[in-house]
């Protein structure tokens, strides 16, 4: 029964959903190919620590999109279950990063300490996620408004945890997490994303979470009548997003080696929501496709990297980004889809007599 | 509309219970008066002077205008997060126009309104006629406006145009609401022109929402678009209109911002969209649409700035307390609204109110 529903959706519909982000990435690559073929060059260089590492725009896209990709995956779940978005992820990441840094600054940085720091930071973000989730699920507050609370105050809480400073951490272990493990030429955050993808894949394969989340998002009352605890599912999705936020925060802190409560992952919530939308997922909840959000995240980063390669300044990027976003959602909008479908149908109906004649 | 329909609850015979919109509005007015009274009692001094209130209005005139626009969009069931970006763009464009292009003040006013309208029309068209999710469209609008602002000018600029500075320094002085300074001279209460503009706009929007067909259509569309459509309301045009008005107000808000600061900076009005949304929510507008009041948004803005003033007065000097307190207040407010509304929908409070009215 469960598999039936799962598979019935996996037909033409899913393909068109992924089509737009894939077209976006492909057209960006084609654009880069025409503009400057050296965009795709990948070189093996030696970094400051004397390791052989891969460098190039493609590697940079894979590497810098890591935080966004992880957050987009969590955001997809929240969007699906609650029909709204969590706009506090950037602020929560600042809190998580601050906890991580303050845990590390207490003593020598050894692997167990880093692990403990990460667990502490996970615990805090899960708590924050649970807070948001309870507001949304129990008090029936719209997700955007519920998370507006932490959006307003989260970065200040991080500042308070840091004690009004921007503390730094430096250690080979932190560098390995945010950069390269000695002897491995691929950046570590890429592996972390792969681990996260695998974790989500197994979560959906072994548990009913993915299915239940969609059921709650499509019709909460029906889910309730079928014995699904929709309140708990919603809170759970917010807590899972909390874990994603903790991971993203730790990656960013390790990458920079410091925590600045104002700038760490600033406006990433907007990009994460964007990735979910570009991936063809409805922001009003219900059915979702994780791979869509993932491709959407990489599409956004590919766009940013392309613009950087064209020497556009970081503030001006936003204007160009907006134009591309509007183009993408315009192509994916229901009205345009209907029109193209109608056109396609017209074309195919005209062809039918010809085929009959030939046969 | 669907929520307002709850006024016909069973069990009320004599007196009509107030609608959700009015209830949420009265909560925010009571909280504002309560907070302000508390501040006067505890910290006295500055708070007891009318000028404190005037300063709050002077500093937040643009925010009042922005939250008026957001209230309209939110009543119609949408969201517009581009208003902060549009404000920044208008400010920067006007500054550059006044300084380097030798524009007159009137021309820059027209330009401000034009930029706002352009954003409203494009975003409204994309949202209402092409059915694209409003959050994404206005997010793109925000990115576009912020990016364009830096393209117009990266470095901060100040306005030195004489006609504009005369407009900026124009104050309405009310002597009997003034106070006596330490050196014995009387300082009259001062209100900036922007506040008058903001208050007039609030009044106009209030009349528009309560008295015109468009206003009623906005509530109907936000409450339940399907039934509004069946009742013959042009849902798409109504949504379109809500975005146009919001864009227009964002343009005016940008110019008012400029008359307050007389300087353009790429980071102007940073986070204004979220402040405006928060003001509207505190004022009793629901993001789900159909419920809201523009007077409430005015009080929402005042409540937010009262919190800031109280945090400053209470001696919490650390920079983080302001946002943390604002967040906490927002949390209390949202919870209060949620509890009140859910109690009402169960009919408990309504019946209690009726019983109280009947003297039972």
Tab-separated table of C-alpha atoms in Angstrom, chain A residues 6-357:
chain	number	residue	atom	x	y	z
A	6	UNK	CA	5.190	6.070	-3.356
A	7	UNK	CA	5.618	4.601	-6.781
A	8	UNK	CA	2.519	6.055	-8.380
A	9	UNK	CA	4.051	9.494	-7.953
A	10	UNK	CA	7.323	8.426	-9.480
A	11	UNK	CA	6.283	8.887	-13.084
A	12	UNK	CA	6.333	11.823	-15.453
A	13	UNK	CA	5.570	14.258	-12.667
A	14	UNK	CA	8.864	13.694	-10.879
A	15	UNK	CA	10.834	14.085	-14.033
A	16	UNK	CA	9.355	17.494	-14.829
A	17	UNK	CA	9.990	18.544	-11.243
A	18	UNK	CA	13.693	17.929	-11.567
A	19	UNK	CA	13.796	19.299	-15.092
A	20	UNK	CA	13.982	22.983	-14.187
A	21	UNK	CA	16.929	22.866	-11.750
A	22	UNK	CA	18.790	20.526	-14.109
A	23	UNK	CA	18.118	22.838	-17.065
A	24	UNK	CA	19.344	25.719	-14.915
A	25	UNK	CA	22.633	23.991	-14.104
A	26	UNK	CA	23.155	22.767	-17.664
A	27	UNK	CA	22.444	26.178	-19.179
A	28	UNK	CA	24.808	27.796	-16.682
A	29	UNK	CA	27.518	25.339	-17.700
A	30	UNK	CA	26.834	25.915	-21.389
A	31	UNK	CA	27.003	29.659	-20.771
A	32	UNK	CA	30.351	29.227	-19.035
A	33	UNK	CA	31.598	26.971	-21.813
A	34	UNK	CA	30.866	29.689	-24.375
A	35	UNK	CA	32.178	32.470	-22.178
A	36	UNK	CA	35.409	30.952	-20.988
A	37	UNK	CA	36.230	27.224	-21.285
A	38	UNK	CA	38.927	27.584	-18.626
A	39	UNK	CA	36.056	27.854	-16.099
A	40	UNK	CA	36.019	24.069	-16.024
A	41	UNK	CA	39.723	23.508	-15.530
A	42	UNK	CA	40.626	21.546	-12.435
A	43	UNK	CA	44.183	21.680	-11.195
A	44	UNK	CA	46.062	19.727	-8.568
A	45	UNK	CA	47.861	22.320	-6.485
A	46	UNK	CA	49.771	22.412	-3.235
A	47	UNK	CA	48.107	24.354	-0.423
A	48	UNK	CA	49.680	26.113	2.564
A	49	UNK	CA	49.964	22.900	4.568
A	50	UNK	CA	51.816	21.146	1.773
A	51	UNK	CA	48.956	18.861	0.739
A	52	UNK	CA	48.024	18.095	-2.818
A	53	UNK	CA	44.505	19.479	-3.258
A	54	UNK	CA	42.122	19.916	-6.147
A	55	UNK	CA	41.343	23.474	-7.141
A	56	UNK	CA	39.037	24.960	-9.727
A	57	UNK	CA	35.609	26.440	-10.166
A	58	UNK	CA	33.790	23.104	-10.209
A	59	UNK	CA	35.444	22.035	-6.961
A	60	UNK	CA	34.641	25.430	-5.527
A	61	UNK	CA	30.945	25.016	-6.433
A	62	UNK	CA	30.848	21.576	-4.796
A	63	UNK	CA	32.695	22.860	-1.755
A	64	UNK	CA	30.941	26.151	-1.087
A	65	UNK	CA	27.460	24.773	-1.644
A	66	UNK	CA	27.900	22.302	1.226
A	67	UNK	CA	26.220	24.349	3.973
A	68	UNK	CA	23.421	25.395	1.648
A	69	UNK	CA	22.841	21.833	0.472
A	70	UNK	CA	22.611	20.489	4.021
A	71	UNK	CA	20.242	23.265	5.097
A	72	UNK	CA	18.121	22.851	1.966
A	73	UNK	CA	17.607	19.176	2.784
A	74	UNK	CA	16.375	19.997	6.280
A	75	UNK	CA	14.282	22.873	4.979
A	76	UNK	CA	12.563	20.538	2.498
A	77	UNK	CA	11.301	18.367	5.337
A	78	UNK	CA	10.045	21.355	7.341
A	79	UNK	CA	8.382	22.853	4.276
A	80	UNK	CA	6.704	19.559	3.489
A	81	UNK	CA	5.306	18.906	6.951
A	82	UNK	CA	4.337	22.416	8.030
A	83	UNK	CA	3.613	24.212	4.765
A	84	UNK	CA	5.889	27.025	5.863
A	85	UNK	CA	9.553	27.837	6.092
A	86	UNK	CA	12.007	28.294	8.902
A	87	UNK	CA	13.606	31.712	8.478
A	88	UNK	CA	15.696	31.363	11.630
A	89	UNK	CA	18.254	28.886	10.262
A	90	UNK	CA	20.978	31.507	9.795
A	91	UNK	CA	20.500	32.856	13.300
A	92	UNK	CA	20.347	29.352	14.771
A	93	UNK	CA	23.544	28.470	12.922
A	94	UNK	CA	25.158	31.479	14.620
A	95	UNK	CA	24.039	30.155	18.029
A	96	UNK	CA	25.235	26.636	17.153
A	97	UNK	CA	28.568	27.947	15.916
A	98	UNK	CA	29.029	29.976	19.093
A	99	UNK	CA	28.358	26.928	21.248
A	100	UNK	CA	30.806	24.914	19.147
A	101	UNK	CA	33.507	27.558	19.477
A	102	UNK	CA	33.005	28.109	23.200
A	103	UNK	CA	33.169	24.357	23.764
A	104	UNK	CA	36.454	24.184	21.847
A	105	UNK	CA	38.038	27.167	23.563
A	106	UNK	CA	37.894	25.534	26.979
A	107	UNK	CA	40.883	23.289	26.507
A	108	UNK	CA	43.103	21.402	24.117
A	109	UNK	CA	41.433	20.593	20.850
A	110	UNK	CA	41.470	16.833	20.507
A	111	UNK	CA	39.078	14.674	18.457
A	112	UNK	CA	36.914	13.737	21.490
A	113	UNK	CA	36.609	17.420	22.433
A	114	UNK	CA	35.575	18.318	18.897
A	115	UNK	CA	33.026	15.513	18.950
A	116	UNK	CA	31.681	16.683	22.314
A	117	UNK	CA	31.525	20.251	21.059
A	118	UNK	CA	29.632	19.094	17.993
A	119	UNK	CA	27.202	17.094	20.135
A	120	UNK	CA	26.642	20.104	22.416
A	121	UNK	CA	26.009	22.268	19.409
A	122	UNK	CA	23.608	19.649	17.997
A	123	UNK	CA	21.767	19.540	21.314
A	124	UNK	CA	21.332	23.317	21.326
A	125	UNK	CA	20.080	23.437	17.748
A	126	UNK	CA	17.722	20.524	18.335
A	127	UNK	CA	16.347	22.455	21.318
A	128	UNK	CA	15.909	25.530	19.150
A	129	UNK	CA	14.246	23.395	16.492
A	130	UNK	CA	11.951	21.885	19.108
A	131	UNK	CA	11.039	25.388	20.296
A	132	UNK	CA	10.096	26.412	16.766
A	133	UNK	CA	8.354	23.106	16.200
A	134	UNK	CA	6.241	23.410	19.357
A	135	UNK	CA	5.193	26.937	18.379
A	136	UNK	CA	4.196	25.693	14.946
A	137	UNK	CA	2.636	22.346	15.809
A	138	UNK	CA	1.107	22.900	19.242
A	139	UNK	CA	0.246	26.595	19.133
A	140	UNK	CA	-0.642	26.508	15.432
A	141	UNK	CA	1.457	29.563	14.613
A	142	UNK	CA	2.573	30.002	11.022
A	143	UNK	CA	6.180	28.796	10.670
A	144	UNK	CA	7.442	32.064	9.254
A	145	UNK	CA	6.087	34.031	12.211
A	146	UNK	CA	7.135	31.466	14.798
A	147	UNK	CA	10.686	31.507	13.474
A	148	UNK	CA	10.657	35.300	13.188
A	149	UNK	CA	11.238	35.299	16.964
A	150	UNK	CA	14.636	33.636	16.634
A	151	UNK	CA	15.341	35.445	13.389
A	152	UNK	CA	15.121	38.669	15.411
A	153	UNK	CA	17.010	37.557	18.472
A	154	UNK	CA	19.155	34.569	17.446
A	155	UNK	CA	22.239	36.479	16.342
A	156	UNK	CA	22.145	38.565	19.505
A	157	UNK	CA	21.972	35.395	21.577
A	158	UNK	CA	25.062	34.180	19.710
A	159	UNK	CA	26.757	37.491	20.475
A	160	UNK	CA	25.863	37.036	24.131
A	161	UNK	CA	27.285	33.478	24.169
A	162	UNK	CA	30.475	34.825	22.610
A	163	UNK	CA	30.628	37.486	25.289
A	164	UNK	CA	30.600	40.386	22.866
A	165	UNK	CA	33.564	39.235	20.827
A	166	UNK	CA	34.351	37.252	17.708
A	167	UNK	CA	36.471	34.408	19.096
A	168	UNK	CA	38.738	32.354	16.879
A	169	UNK	CA	39.726	28.712	16.976
A	170	UNK	CA	42.703	27.255	15.257
A	171	UNK	CA	43.767	23.658	15.217
A	172	UNK	CA	44.730	21.077	12.609
A	173	UNK	CA	41.516	19.168	13.339
A	174	UNK	CA	39.332	22.224	12.689
A	175	UNK	CA	41.259	22.903	9.498
A	176	UNK	CA	40.708	19.316	8.426
A	177	UNK	CA	36.941	19.648	8.958
A	178	UNK	CA	36.620	22.954	7.149
A	179	UNK	CA	39.294	22.384	4.535
A	180	UNK	CA	41.213	19.310	3.549
A	181	UNK	CA	42.216	16.151	5.383
A	182	UNK	CA	45.941	15.640	4.776
A	183	UNK	CA	46.383	13.260	1.870
A	184	UNK	CA	42.819	13.697	0.536
A	185	UNK	CA	42.585	16.101	-2.384
A	186	UNK	CA	38.805	16.623	-2.099
A	187	UNK	CA	37.472	19.178	0.426
A	188	UNK	CA	36.029	17.594	3.568
A	189	UNK	CA	32.651	19.451	3.482
A	190	UNK	CA	31.857	17.550	0.270
A	191	UNK	CA	32.183	14.285	2.177
A	192	UNK	CA	29.998	15.663	4.971
A	193	UNK	CA	27.274	16.450	2.430
A	194	UNK	CA	27.543	12.929	1.046
A	195	UNK	CA	27.221	11.509	4.566
A	196	UNK	CA	24.133	13.691	5.166
A	197	UNK	CA	22.567	12.568	1.893
A	198	UNK	CA	23.219	8.970	2.836
A	199	UNK	CA	21.728	9.523	6.290
A	200	UNK	CA	18.555	11.012	4.804
A	201	UNK	CA	18.375	8.224	2.229
A	202	UNK	CA	18.599	5.560	4.913
A	203	UNK	CA	16.155	7.463	7.129
A	204	UNK	CA	13.566	7.437	4.386
A	205	UNK	CA	14.319	3.839	3.448
A	206	UNK	CA	14.173	2.376	6.930
A	207	UNK	CA	11.499	4.539	8.482
A	208	UNK	CA	8.176	5.958	7.409
A	209	UNK	CA	9.253	9.498	8.218
A	210	UNK	CA	9.390	10.742	4.635
A	211	UNK	CA	6.018	9.261	3.828
A	212	UNK	CA	4.367	10.472	7.039
A	213	UNK	CA	5.789	13.956	6.555
A	214	UNK	CA	4.142	14.211	3.149
A	215	UNK	CA	0.862	12.859	4.497
A	216	UNK	CA	0.843	15.463	7.279
A	217	UNK	CA	1.671	18.179	4.784
A	218	UNK	CA	-0.980	17.166	2.276
A	219	UNK	CA	-3.852	16.728	4.705
A	220	UNK	CA	-3.244	17.013	8.401
A	221	UNK	CA	-6.731	15.926	9.358
A	222	UNK	CA	-6.588	12.812	7.193
A	223	UNK	CA	-3.185	12.014	8.682
A	224	UNK	CA	-4.628	12.381	12.160
A	225	UNK	CA	-7.581	10.116	11.342
A	226	UNK	CA	-5.140	7.510	10.069
A	227	UNK	CA	-3.319	7.473	13.354
A	228	UNK	CA	-0.341	9.645	12.473
A	229	UNK	CA	0.685	11.967	15.269
A	230	UNK	CA	0.963	15.071	13.118
A	231	UNK	CA	2.096	17.282	16.008
A	232	UNK	CA	5.026	15.045	16.716
A	233	UNK	CA	5.928	14.688	13.029
A	234	UNK	CA	6.064	18.466	12.656
A	235	UNK	CA	8.211	18.918	15.757
A	236	UNK	CA	10.439	16.081	14.560
A	237	UNK	CA	11.021	17.748	11.173
A	238	UNK	CA	12.007	20.974	12.908
A	239	UNK	CA	14.403	19.017	15.137
A	240	UNK	CA	15.954	17.321	12.105
A	241	UNK	CA	16.405	20.743	10.543
A	242	UNK	CA	18.093	21.677	13.845
A	243	UNK	CA	20.678	18.921	13.309
A	244	UNK	CA	21.246	20.153	9.743
A	245	UNK	CA	21.742	23.683	11.064
A	246	UNK	CA	24.271	22.442	13.628
A	247	UNK	CA	26.250	20.620	10.938
A	248	UNK	CA	26.176	23.637	8.620
A	249	UNK	CA	27.214	25.969	11.435
A	250	UNK	CA	30.126	23.730	12.427
A	251	UNK	CA	31.313	23.480	8.815
A	252	UNK	CA	31.253	27.250	8.394
A	253	UNK	CA	33.034	27.874	11.705
A	254	UNK	CA	35.693	25.316	10.821
A	255	UNK	CA	36.090	26.814	7.369
A	256	UNK	CA	36.680	30.331	8.687
A	257	UNK	CA	38.332	29.433	11.992
A	258	UNK	CA	36.269	32.098	13.747
A	259	UNK	CA	32.717	32.964	14.604
A	260	UNK	CA	31.240	36.315	13.700
A	261	UNK	CA	27.654	36.371	14.897
A	262	UNK	CA	26.584	39.000	12.345
A	263	UNK	CA	28.008	37.529	9.180
A	264	UNK	CA	28.051	33.764	9.701
A	265	UNK	CA	25.667	32.212	7.178
A	266	UNK	CA	23.888	35.552	6.770
A	267	UNK	CA	20.783	35.341	4.581
A	268	UNK	CA	21.341	31.635	4.047
A	269	UNK	CA	17.707	31.043	5.041
A	270	UNK	CA	16.609	32.850	1.904
A	271	UNK	CA	18.918	30.752	-0.270
A	272	UNK	CA	17.779	27.549	1.409
A	273	UNK	CA	14.111	28.381	0.807
A	274	UNK	CA	15.013	29.297	-2.735
A	275	UNK	CA	16.748	25.946	-3.236
A	276	UNK	CA	13.600	24.178	-2.047
A	277	UNK	CA	11.441	26.197	-4.448
A	278	UNK	CA	13.786	25.829	-7.419
A	279	UNK	CA	13.823	22.095	-6.762
A	280	UNK	CA	10.165	22.145	-7.743
A	281	UNK	CA	8.789	21.626	-4.239
A	282	UNK	CA	5.629	23.519	-3.325
A	283	UNK	CA	6.302	25.974	-0.509
A	284	UNK	CA	2.772	25.273	0.686
A	285	UNK	CA	3.832	21.813	1.794
A	286	UNK	CA	2.892	18.276	0.889
A	287	UNK	CA	4.846	16.187	-1.577
A	288	UNK	CA	8.540	16.793	-1.679
A	289	UNK	CA	11.592	15.611	-3.512
A	290	UNK	CA	14.859	15.888	-1.640
A	291	UNK	CA	16.991	15.510	-4.761
A	292	UNK	CA	15.261	18.553	-6.255
A	293	UNK	CA	16.285	20.750	-3.333
A	294	UNK	CA	19.802	19.354	-3.485
A	295	UNK	CA	20.159	20.154	-7.180
A	296	UNK	CA	18.554	23.537	-6.511
A	297	UNK	CA	21.216	24.313	-3.901
A	298	UNK	CA	24.020	23.455	-6.323
A	299	UNK	CA	22.307	25.490	-9.058
A	300	UNK	CA	22.298	28.557	-6.786
A	301	UNK	CA	25.970	28.058	-5.945
A	302	UNK	CA	26.850	27.486	-9.608
A	303	UNK	CA	25.175	30.795	-10.413
A	304	UNK	CA	27.055	32.587	-7.646
A	305	UNK	CA	30.396	31.090	-8.684
A	306	UNK	CA	29.743	31.982	-12.327
A	307	UNK	CA	29.030	35.580	-11.360
A	308	UNK	CA	32.154	35.713	-9.213
A	309	UNK	CA	34.140	34.367	-12.140
A	310	UNK	CA	32.705	37.236	-14.214
A	311	UNK	CA	34.129	39.661	-11.643
A	312	UNK	CA	30.745	40.853	-10.387
A	313	UNK	CA	31.066	42.324	-6.898
A	314	UNK	CA	29.475	40.402	-4.062
A	315	UNK	CA	26.746	42.980	-3.419
A	316	UNK	CA	25.814	43.385	-7.078
A	317	UNK	CA	25.476	39.616	-7.458
A	318	UNK	CA	22.087	39.819	-5.810
A	319	UNK	CA	20.571	41.785	-8.687
A	320	UNK	CA	21.689	39.259	-11.309
A	321	UNK	CA	20.678	36.409	-9.049
A	322	UNK	CA	17.189	37.886	-8.774
A	323	UNK	CA	16.809	38.004	-12.550
A	324	UNK	CA	17.823	34.353	-12.911
A	325	UNK	CA	15.515	33.323	-10.052
A	326	UNK	CA	12.567	35.095	-11.650
A	327	UNK	CA	13.355	33.431	-14.979
A	328	UNK	CA	13.491	30.007	-13.312
A	329	UNK	CA	10.260	30.375	-11.364
A	330	UNK	CA	8.625	31.921	-14.417
A	331	UNK	CA	9.419	28.836	-16.484
A	332	UNK	CA	8.261	26.616	-13.633
A	333	UNK	CA	5.075	28.572	-12.920
A	334	UNK	CA	1.749	26.761	-13.323
A	335	UNK	CA	0.498	29.164	-16.006
A	336	UNK	CA	3.543	28.738	-18.232
A	337	UNK	CA	3.487	24.975	-17.655
A	338	UNK	CA	-0.159	24.772	-18.698
A	339	UNK	CA	0.465	26.817	-21.808
A	340	UNK	CA	3.407	24.683	-22.878
A	341	UNK	CA	1.458	21.506	-22.149
A	342	UNK	CA	-1.423	22.777	-24.275
A	343	UNK	CA	0.978	23.667	-27.076
A	344	UNK	CA	2.624	20.261	-26.877
A	345	UNK	CA	-0.770	18.558	-26.958
A	346	UNK	CA	-1.754	20.561	-30.026
A	347	UNK	CA	1.446	19.556	-31.769
A	348	UNK	CA	1.014	15.890	-30.906
A	349	UNK	CA	-2.633	15.775	-31.990
A	350	UNK	CA	-1.678	17.194	-35.350
A	351	UNK	CA	0.923	14.520	-35.806
A	352	UNK	CA	-1.390	11.592	-35.128
A	353	UNK	CA	-3.101	11.456	-38.559
A	354	UNK	CA	0.257	11.564	-40.247
A	355	UNK	CA	1.405	8.560	-38.280
A	356	UNK	CA	-1.756	6.657	-39.131
A	357	UNK	CA	-1.334	7.358	-42.807
